[in-house]
Short mmCIF file of N, CA and C in Angstrom, two decimals:
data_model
loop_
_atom_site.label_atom_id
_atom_site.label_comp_id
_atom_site.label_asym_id
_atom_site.label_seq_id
_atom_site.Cartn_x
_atom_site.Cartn_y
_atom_site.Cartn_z
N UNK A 80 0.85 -1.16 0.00
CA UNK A 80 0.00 0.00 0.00
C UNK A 80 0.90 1.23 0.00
N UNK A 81 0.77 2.28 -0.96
CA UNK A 81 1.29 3.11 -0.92
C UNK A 81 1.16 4.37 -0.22
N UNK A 82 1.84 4.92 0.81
CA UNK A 82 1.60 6.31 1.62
C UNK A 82 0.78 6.97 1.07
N UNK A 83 0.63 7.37 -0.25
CA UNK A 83 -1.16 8.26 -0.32
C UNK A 83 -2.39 7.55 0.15
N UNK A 84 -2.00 6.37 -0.03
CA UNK A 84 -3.30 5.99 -0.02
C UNK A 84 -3.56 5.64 1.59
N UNK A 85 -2.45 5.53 2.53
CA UNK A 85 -2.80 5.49 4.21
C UNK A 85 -3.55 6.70 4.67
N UNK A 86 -4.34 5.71 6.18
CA UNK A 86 -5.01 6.89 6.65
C UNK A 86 -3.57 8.22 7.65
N UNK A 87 -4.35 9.24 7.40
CA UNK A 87 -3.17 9.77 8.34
C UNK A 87 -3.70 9.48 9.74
N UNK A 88 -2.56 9.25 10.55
CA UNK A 88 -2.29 8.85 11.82
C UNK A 88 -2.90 10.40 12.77
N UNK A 89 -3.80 9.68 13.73
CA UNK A 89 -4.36 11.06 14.41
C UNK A 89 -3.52 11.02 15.70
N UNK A 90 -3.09 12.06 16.03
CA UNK A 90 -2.04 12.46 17.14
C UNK A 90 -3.14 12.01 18.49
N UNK A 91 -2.39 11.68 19.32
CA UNK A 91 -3.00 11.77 20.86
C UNK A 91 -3.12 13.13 21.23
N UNK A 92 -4.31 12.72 22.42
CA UNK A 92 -4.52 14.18 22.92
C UNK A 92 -5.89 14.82 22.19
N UNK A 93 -6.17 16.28 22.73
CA UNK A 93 -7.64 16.73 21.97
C UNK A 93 -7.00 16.68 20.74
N UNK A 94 -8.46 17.08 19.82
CA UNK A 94 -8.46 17.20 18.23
C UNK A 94 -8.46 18.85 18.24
N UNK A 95 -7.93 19.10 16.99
CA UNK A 95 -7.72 20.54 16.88
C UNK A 95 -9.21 20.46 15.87
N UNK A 96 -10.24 21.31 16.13
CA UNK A 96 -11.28 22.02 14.44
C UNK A 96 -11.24 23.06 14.50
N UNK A 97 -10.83 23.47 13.30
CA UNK A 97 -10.63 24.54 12.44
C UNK A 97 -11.86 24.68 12.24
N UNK A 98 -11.97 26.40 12.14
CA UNK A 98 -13.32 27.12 12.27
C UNK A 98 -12.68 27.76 10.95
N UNK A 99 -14.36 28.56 10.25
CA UNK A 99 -13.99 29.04 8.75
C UNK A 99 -12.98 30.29 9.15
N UNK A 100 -12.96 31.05 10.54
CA UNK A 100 -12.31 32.11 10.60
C UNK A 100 -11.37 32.36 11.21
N UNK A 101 -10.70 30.90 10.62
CA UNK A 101 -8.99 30.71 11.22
C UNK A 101 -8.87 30.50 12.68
N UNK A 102 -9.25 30.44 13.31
CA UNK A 102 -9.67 30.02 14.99
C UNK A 102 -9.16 28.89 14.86
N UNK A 103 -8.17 28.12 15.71
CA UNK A 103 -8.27 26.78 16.46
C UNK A 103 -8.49 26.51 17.83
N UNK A 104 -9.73 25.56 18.19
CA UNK A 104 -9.92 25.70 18.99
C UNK A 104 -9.36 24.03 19.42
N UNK A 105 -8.82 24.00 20.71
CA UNK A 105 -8.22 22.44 21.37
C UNK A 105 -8.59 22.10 22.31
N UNK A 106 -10.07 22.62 22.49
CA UNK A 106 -10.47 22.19 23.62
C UNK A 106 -11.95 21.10 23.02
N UNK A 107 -11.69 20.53 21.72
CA UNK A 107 -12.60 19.57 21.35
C UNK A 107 -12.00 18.30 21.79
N UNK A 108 -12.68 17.44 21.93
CA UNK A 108 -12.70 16.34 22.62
C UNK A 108 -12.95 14.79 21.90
N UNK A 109 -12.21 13.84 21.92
CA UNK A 109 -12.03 12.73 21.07
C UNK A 109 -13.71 12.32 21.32
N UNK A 110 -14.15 11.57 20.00
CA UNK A 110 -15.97 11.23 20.37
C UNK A 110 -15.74 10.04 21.09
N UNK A 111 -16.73 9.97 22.28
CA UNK A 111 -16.77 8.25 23.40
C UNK A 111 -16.94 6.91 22.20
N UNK A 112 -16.57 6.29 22.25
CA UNK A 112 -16.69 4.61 21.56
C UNK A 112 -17.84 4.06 21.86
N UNK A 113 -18.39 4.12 23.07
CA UNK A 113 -19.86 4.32 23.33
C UNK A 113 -21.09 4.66 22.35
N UNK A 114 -22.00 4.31 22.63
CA UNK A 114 -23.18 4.92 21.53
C UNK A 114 -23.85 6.50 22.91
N UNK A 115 -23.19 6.15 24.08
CA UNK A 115 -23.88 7.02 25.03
C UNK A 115 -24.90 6.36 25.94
N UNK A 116 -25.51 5.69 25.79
CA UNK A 116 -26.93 4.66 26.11
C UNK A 116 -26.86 3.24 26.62
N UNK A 117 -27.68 2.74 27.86
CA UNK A 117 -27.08 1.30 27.79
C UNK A 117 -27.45 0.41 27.20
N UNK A 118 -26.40 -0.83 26.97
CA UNK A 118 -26.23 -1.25 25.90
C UNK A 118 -26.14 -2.96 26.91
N UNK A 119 -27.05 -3.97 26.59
CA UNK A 119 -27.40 -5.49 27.24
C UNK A 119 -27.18 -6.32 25.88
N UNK A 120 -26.02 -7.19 26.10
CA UNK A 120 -25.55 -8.01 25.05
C UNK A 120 -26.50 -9.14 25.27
N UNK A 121 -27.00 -9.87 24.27
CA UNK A 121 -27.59 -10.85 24.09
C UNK A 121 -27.53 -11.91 23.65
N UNK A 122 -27.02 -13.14 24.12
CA UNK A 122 -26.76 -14.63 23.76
C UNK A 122 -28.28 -15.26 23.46
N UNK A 123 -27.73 -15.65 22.67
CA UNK A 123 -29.43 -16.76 21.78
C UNK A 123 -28.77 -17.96 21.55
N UNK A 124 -29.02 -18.84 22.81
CA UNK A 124 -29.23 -20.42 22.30
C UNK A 124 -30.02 -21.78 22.79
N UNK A 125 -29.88 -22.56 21.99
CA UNK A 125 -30.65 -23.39 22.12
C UNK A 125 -30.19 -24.57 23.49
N UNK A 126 -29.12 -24.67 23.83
CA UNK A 126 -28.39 -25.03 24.83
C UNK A 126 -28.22 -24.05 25.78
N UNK A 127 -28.32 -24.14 27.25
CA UNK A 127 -27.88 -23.48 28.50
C UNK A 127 -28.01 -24.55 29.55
N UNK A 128 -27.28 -24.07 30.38
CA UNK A 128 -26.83 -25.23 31.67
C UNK A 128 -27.90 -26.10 31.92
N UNK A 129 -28.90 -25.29 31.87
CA UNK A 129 -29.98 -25.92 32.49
C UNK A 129 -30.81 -26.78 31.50
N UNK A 130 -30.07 -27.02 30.06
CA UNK A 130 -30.38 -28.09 29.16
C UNK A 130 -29.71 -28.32 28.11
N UNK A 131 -28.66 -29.11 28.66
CA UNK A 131 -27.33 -29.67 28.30
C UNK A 131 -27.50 -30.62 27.74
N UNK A 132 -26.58 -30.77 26.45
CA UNK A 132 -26.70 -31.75 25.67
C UNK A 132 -25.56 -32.18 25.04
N UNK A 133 -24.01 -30.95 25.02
CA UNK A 133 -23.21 -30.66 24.64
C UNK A 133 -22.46 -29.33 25.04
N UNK A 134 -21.21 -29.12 24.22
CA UNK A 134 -20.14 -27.90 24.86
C UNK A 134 -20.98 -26.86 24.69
N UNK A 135 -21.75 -26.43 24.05
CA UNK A 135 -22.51 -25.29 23.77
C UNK A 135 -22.99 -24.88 25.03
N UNK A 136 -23.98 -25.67 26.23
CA UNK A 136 -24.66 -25.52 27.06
C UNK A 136 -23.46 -25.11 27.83
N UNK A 137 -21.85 -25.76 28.04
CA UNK A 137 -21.08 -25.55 29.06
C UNK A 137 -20.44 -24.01 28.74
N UNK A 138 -20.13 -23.57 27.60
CA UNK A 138 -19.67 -22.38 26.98
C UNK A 138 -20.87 -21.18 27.27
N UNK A 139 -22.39 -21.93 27.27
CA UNK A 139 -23.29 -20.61 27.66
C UNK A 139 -23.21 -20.38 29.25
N UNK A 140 -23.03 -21.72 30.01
CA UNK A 140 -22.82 -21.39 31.43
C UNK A 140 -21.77 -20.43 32.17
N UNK A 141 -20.49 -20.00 31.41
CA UNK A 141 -19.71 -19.04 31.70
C UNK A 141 -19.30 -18.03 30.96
N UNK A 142 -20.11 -17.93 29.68
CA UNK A 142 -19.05 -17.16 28.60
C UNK A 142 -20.21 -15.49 28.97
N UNK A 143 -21.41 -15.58 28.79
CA UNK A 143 -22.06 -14.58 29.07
C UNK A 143 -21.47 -13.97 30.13
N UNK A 144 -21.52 -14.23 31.33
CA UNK A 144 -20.87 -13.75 32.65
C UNK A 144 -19.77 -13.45 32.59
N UNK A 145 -18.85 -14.18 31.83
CA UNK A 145 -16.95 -13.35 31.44
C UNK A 145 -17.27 -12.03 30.78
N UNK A 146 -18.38 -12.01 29.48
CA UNK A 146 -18.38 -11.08 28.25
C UNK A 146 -19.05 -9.67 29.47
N UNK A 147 -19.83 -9.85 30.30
CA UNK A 147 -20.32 -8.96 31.38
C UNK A 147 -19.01 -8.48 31.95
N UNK A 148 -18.32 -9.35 32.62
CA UNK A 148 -17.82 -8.49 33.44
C UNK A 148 -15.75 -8.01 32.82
N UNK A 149 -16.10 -8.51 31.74
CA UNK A 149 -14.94 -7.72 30.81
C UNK A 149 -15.08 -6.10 30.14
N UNK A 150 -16.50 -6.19 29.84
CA UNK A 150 -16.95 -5.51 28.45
C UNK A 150 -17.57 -4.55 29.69
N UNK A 151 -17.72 -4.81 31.07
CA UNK A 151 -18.94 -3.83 31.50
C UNK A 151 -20.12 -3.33 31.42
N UNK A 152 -20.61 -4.30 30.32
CA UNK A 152 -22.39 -4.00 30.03
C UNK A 152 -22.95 -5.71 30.59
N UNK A 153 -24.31 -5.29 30.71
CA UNK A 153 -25.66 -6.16 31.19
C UNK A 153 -25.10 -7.41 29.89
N UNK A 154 -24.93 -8.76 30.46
CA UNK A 154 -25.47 -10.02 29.04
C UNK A 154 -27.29 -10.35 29.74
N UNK A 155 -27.77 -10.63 28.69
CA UNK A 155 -28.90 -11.75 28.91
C UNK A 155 -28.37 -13.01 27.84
N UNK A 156 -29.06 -13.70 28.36
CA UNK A 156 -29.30 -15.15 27.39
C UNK A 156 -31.09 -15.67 27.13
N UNK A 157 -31.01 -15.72 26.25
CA UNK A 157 -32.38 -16.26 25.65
C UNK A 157 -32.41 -17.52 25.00
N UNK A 158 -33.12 -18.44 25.33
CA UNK A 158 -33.79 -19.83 24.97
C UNK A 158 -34.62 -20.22 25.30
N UNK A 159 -35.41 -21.61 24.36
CA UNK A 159 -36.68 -21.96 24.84
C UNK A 159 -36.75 -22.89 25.99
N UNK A 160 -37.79 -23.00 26.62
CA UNK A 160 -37.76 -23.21 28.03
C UNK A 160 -38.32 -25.03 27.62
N UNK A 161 -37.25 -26.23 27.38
CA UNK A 161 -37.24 -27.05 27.33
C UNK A 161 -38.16 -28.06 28.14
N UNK A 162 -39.31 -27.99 28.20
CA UNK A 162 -40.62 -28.49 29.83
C UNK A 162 -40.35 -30.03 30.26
N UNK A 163 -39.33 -30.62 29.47
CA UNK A 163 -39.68 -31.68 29.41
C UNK A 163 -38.32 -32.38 29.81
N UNK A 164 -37.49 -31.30 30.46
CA UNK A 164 -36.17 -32.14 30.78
C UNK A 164 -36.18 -31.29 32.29
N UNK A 165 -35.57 -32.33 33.04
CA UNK A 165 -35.97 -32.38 34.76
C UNK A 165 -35.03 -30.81 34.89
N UNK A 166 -34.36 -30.45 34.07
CA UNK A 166 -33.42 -28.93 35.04
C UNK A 166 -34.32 -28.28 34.70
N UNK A 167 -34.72 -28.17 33.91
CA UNK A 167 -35.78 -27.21 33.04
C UNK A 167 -37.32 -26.97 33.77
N UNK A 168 -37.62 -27.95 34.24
CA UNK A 168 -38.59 -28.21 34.56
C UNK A 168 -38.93 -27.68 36.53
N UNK A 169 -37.52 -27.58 36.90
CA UNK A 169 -37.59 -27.46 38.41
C UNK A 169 -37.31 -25.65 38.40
N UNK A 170 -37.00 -25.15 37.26
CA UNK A 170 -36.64 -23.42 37.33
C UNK A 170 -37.80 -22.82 37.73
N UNK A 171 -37.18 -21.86 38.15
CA UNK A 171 -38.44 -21.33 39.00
C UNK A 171 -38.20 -19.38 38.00
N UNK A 172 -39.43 -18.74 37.98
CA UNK A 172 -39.08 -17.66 36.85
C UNK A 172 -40.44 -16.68 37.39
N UNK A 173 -40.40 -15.64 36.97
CA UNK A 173 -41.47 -14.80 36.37
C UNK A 173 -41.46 -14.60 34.98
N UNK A 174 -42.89 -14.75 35.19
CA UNK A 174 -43.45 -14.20 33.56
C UNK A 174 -43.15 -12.93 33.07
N UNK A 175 -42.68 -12.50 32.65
CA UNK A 175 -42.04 -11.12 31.94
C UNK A 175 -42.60 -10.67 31.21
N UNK A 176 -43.49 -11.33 30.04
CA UNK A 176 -43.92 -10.46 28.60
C UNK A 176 -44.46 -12.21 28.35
N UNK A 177 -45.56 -11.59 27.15
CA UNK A 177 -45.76 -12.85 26.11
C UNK A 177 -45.83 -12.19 24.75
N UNK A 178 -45.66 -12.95 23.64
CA UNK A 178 -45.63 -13.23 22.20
C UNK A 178 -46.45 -14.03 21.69
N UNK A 179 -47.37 -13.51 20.61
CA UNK A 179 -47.99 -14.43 19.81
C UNK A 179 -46.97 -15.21 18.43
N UNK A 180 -47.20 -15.91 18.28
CA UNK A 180 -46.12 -16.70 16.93
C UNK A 180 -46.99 -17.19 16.06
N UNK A 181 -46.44 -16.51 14.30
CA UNK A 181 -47.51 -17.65 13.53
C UNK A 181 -46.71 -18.89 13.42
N UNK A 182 -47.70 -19.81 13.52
CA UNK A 182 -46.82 -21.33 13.70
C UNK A 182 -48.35 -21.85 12.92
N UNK A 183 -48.41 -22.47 11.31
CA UNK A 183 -49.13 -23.54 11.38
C UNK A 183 -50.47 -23.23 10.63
N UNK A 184 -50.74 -21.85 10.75
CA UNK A 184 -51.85 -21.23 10.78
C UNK A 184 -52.72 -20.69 12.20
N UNK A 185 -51.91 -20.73 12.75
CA UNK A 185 -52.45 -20.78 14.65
C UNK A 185 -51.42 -19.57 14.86
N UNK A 186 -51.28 -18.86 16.21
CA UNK A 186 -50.47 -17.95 16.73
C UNK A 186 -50.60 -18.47 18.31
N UNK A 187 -49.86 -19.23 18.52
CA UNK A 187 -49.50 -19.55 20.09
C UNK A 187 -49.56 -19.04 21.19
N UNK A 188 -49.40 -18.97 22.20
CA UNK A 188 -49.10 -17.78 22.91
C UNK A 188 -47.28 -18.34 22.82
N UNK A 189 -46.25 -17.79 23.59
CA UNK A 189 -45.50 -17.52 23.95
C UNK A 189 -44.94 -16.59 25.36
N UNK A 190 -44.47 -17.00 26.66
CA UNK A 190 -44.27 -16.44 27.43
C UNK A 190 -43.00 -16.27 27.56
N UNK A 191 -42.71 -15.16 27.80
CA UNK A 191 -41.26 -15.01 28.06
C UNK A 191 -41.08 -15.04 29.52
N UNK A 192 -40.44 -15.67 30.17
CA UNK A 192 -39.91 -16.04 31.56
C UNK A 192 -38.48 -15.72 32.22
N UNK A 193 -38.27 -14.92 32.90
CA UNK A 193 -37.15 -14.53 33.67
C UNK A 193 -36.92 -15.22 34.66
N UNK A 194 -35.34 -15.98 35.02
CA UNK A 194 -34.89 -16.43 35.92
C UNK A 194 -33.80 -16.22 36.18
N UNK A 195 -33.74 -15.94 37.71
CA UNK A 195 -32.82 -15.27 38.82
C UNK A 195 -32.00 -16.90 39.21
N UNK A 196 -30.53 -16.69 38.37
CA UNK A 196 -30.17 -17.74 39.31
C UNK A 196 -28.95 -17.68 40.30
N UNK A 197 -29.53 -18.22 41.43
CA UNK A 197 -28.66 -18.03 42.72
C UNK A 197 -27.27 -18.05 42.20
N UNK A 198 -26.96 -19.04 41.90
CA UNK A 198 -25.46 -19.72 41.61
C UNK A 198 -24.28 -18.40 40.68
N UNK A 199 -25.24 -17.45 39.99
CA UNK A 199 -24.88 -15.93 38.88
C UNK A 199 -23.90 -14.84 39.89
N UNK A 200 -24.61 -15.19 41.18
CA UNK A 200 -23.55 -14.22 42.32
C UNK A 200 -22.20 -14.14 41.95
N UNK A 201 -21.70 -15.21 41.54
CA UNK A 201 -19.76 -14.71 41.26
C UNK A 201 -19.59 -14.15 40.40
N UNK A 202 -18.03 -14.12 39.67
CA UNK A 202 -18.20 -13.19 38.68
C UNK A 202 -17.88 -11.60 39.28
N UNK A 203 -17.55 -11.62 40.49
CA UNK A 203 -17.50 -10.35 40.97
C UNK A 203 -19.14 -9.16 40.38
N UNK A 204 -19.97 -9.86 40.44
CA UNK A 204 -21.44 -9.33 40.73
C UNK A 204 -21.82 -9.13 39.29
N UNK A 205 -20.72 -9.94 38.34
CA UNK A 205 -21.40 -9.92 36.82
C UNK A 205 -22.45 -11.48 36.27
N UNK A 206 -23.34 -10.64 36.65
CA UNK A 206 -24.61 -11.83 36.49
C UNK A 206 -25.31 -11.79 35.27
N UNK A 207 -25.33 -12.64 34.12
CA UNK A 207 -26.54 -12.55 33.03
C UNK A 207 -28.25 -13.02 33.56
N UNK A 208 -29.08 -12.25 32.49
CA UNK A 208 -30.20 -12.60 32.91
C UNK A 208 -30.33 -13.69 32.11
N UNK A 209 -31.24 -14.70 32.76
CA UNK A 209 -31.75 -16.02 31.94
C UNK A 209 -33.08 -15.61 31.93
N UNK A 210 -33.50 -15.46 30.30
CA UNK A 210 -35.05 -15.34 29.82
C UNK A 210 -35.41 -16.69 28.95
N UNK A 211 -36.42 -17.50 29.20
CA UNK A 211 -36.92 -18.50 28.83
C UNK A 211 -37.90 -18.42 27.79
N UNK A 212 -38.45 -19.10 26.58
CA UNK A 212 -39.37 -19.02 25.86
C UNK A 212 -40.03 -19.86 26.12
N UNK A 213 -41.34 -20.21 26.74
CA UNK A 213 -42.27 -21.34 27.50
C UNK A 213 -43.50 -20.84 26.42
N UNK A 214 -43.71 -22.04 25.40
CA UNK A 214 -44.54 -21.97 24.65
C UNK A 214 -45.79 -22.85 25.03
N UNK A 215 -47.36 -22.39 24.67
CA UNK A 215 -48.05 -22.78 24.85
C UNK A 215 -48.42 -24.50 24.23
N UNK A 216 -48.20 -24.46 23.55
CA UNK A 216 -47.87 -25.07 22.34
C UNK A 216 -47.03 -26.17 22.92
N UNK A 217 -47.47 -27.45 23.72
CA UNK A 217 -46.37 -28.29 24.23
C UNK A 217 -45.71 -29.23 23.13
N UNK A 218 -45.90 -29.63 21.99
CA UNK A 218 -45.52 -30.03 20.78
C UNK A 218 -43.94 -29.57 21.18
N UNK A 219 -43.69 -27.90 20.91
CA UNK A 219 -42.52 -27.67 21.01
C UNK A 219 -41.46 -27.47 21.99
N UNK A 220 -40.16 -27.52 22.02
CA UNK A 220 -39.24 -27.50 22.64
C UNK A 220 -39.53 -28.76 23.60
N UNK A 221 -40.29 -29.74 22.97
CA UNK A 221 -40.15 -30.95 24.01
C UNK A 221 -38.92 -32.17 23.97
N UNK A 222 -37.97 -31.48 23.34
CA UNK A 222 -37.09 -33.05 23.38
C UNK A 222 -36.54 -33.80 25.04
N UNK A 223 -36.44 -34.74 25.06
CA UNK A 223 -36.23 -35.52 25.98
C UNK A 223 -35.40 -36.94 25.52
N UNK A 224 -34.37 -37.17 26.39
CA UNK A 224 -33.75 -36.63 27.20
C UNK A 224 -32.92 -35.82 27.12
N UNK A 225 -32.80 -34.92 26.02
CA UNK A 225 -32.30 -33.67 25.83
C UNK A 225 -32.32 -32.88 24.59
N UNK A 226 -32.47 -31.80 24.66
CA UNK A 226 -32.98 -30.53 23.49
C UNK A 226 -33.29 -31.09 22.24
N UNK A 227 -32.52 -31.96 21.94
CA UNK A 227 -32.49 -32.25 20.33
C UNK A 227 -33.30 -33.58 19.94
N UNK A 228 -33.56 -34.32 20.92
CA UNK A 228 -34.18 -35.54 20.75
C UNK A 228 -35.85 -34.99 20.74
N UNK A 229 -36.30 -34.59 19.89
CA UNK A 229 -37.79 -34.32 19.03
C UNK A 229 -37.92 -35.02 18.05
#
């Protein structure tokens, strides 16, 4: 790559802007990396501790909670709430919100379910939220003895 075509290198320290009437002013300020607003990362899977089937479920059990307390923002994790496998089945949650789904020609309900789990305390107080999808509709997310066996 040839030097015209590099970006030029921005000095540390404020930015100088030039005003139309020759003014520099240096008391402008580099923009935050931030959007400004908070910002809750979101894991989507079909595996979590609490319905294990493979590394996926063991990678969702700690990786949200590292990405929290590296990155400094909120993780949640979202998956469907498996009814039919015994971890799954003993969680204890509030109902949060529901969703209708077209599925079939029908629209389901869908509940979304929040669970607080004790065990999230470490981490030095970086805890993800676990939100569940508990569909009306017991057909789905029933595999037994684990996620994938439907």
């Amino acid at each position: 790559m040839s030097r015209e075509h590099r970006r030029p290198r921005v000095p540390p320290g404020p930015l100088v802007s030039p005003r139309p009437d020759g003014y520099e002013s240096q008391n402008v300020h580099r923009p935050k990396r931030s959007f400004g607003c908070a910002m809750t990362i979101v894991f989507v899977s079909y595996e979590t501790p609490f319905s294990p089937c493979g590394g996926i479920a063991a990678v969702m059990g700690r990786l949200p909670a590292q990405v929290a307390r590296l990155s400094g923002e909120a993780t949640a994790v979202l998956s469907p709430l498996h009814h039919k496998l015994p971890k799954m089945a003993a969680l204890e949650g509030i109902a949060v919100g529901e969703v209708r789904v077209p599925l079939d020609g029908n629209r389901p309900a869908v509940a979304v379910v929040r669970h607080d789990d004790p065990r999230d305390s470490v981490n030095n107080g970086a805890r993800p939220s676990w939100y569940f999808l508990r569909c009306e509709d017991t057909r789905l997310f029933a595999g037994s003895p684990h996620p994938y066996a439907v």
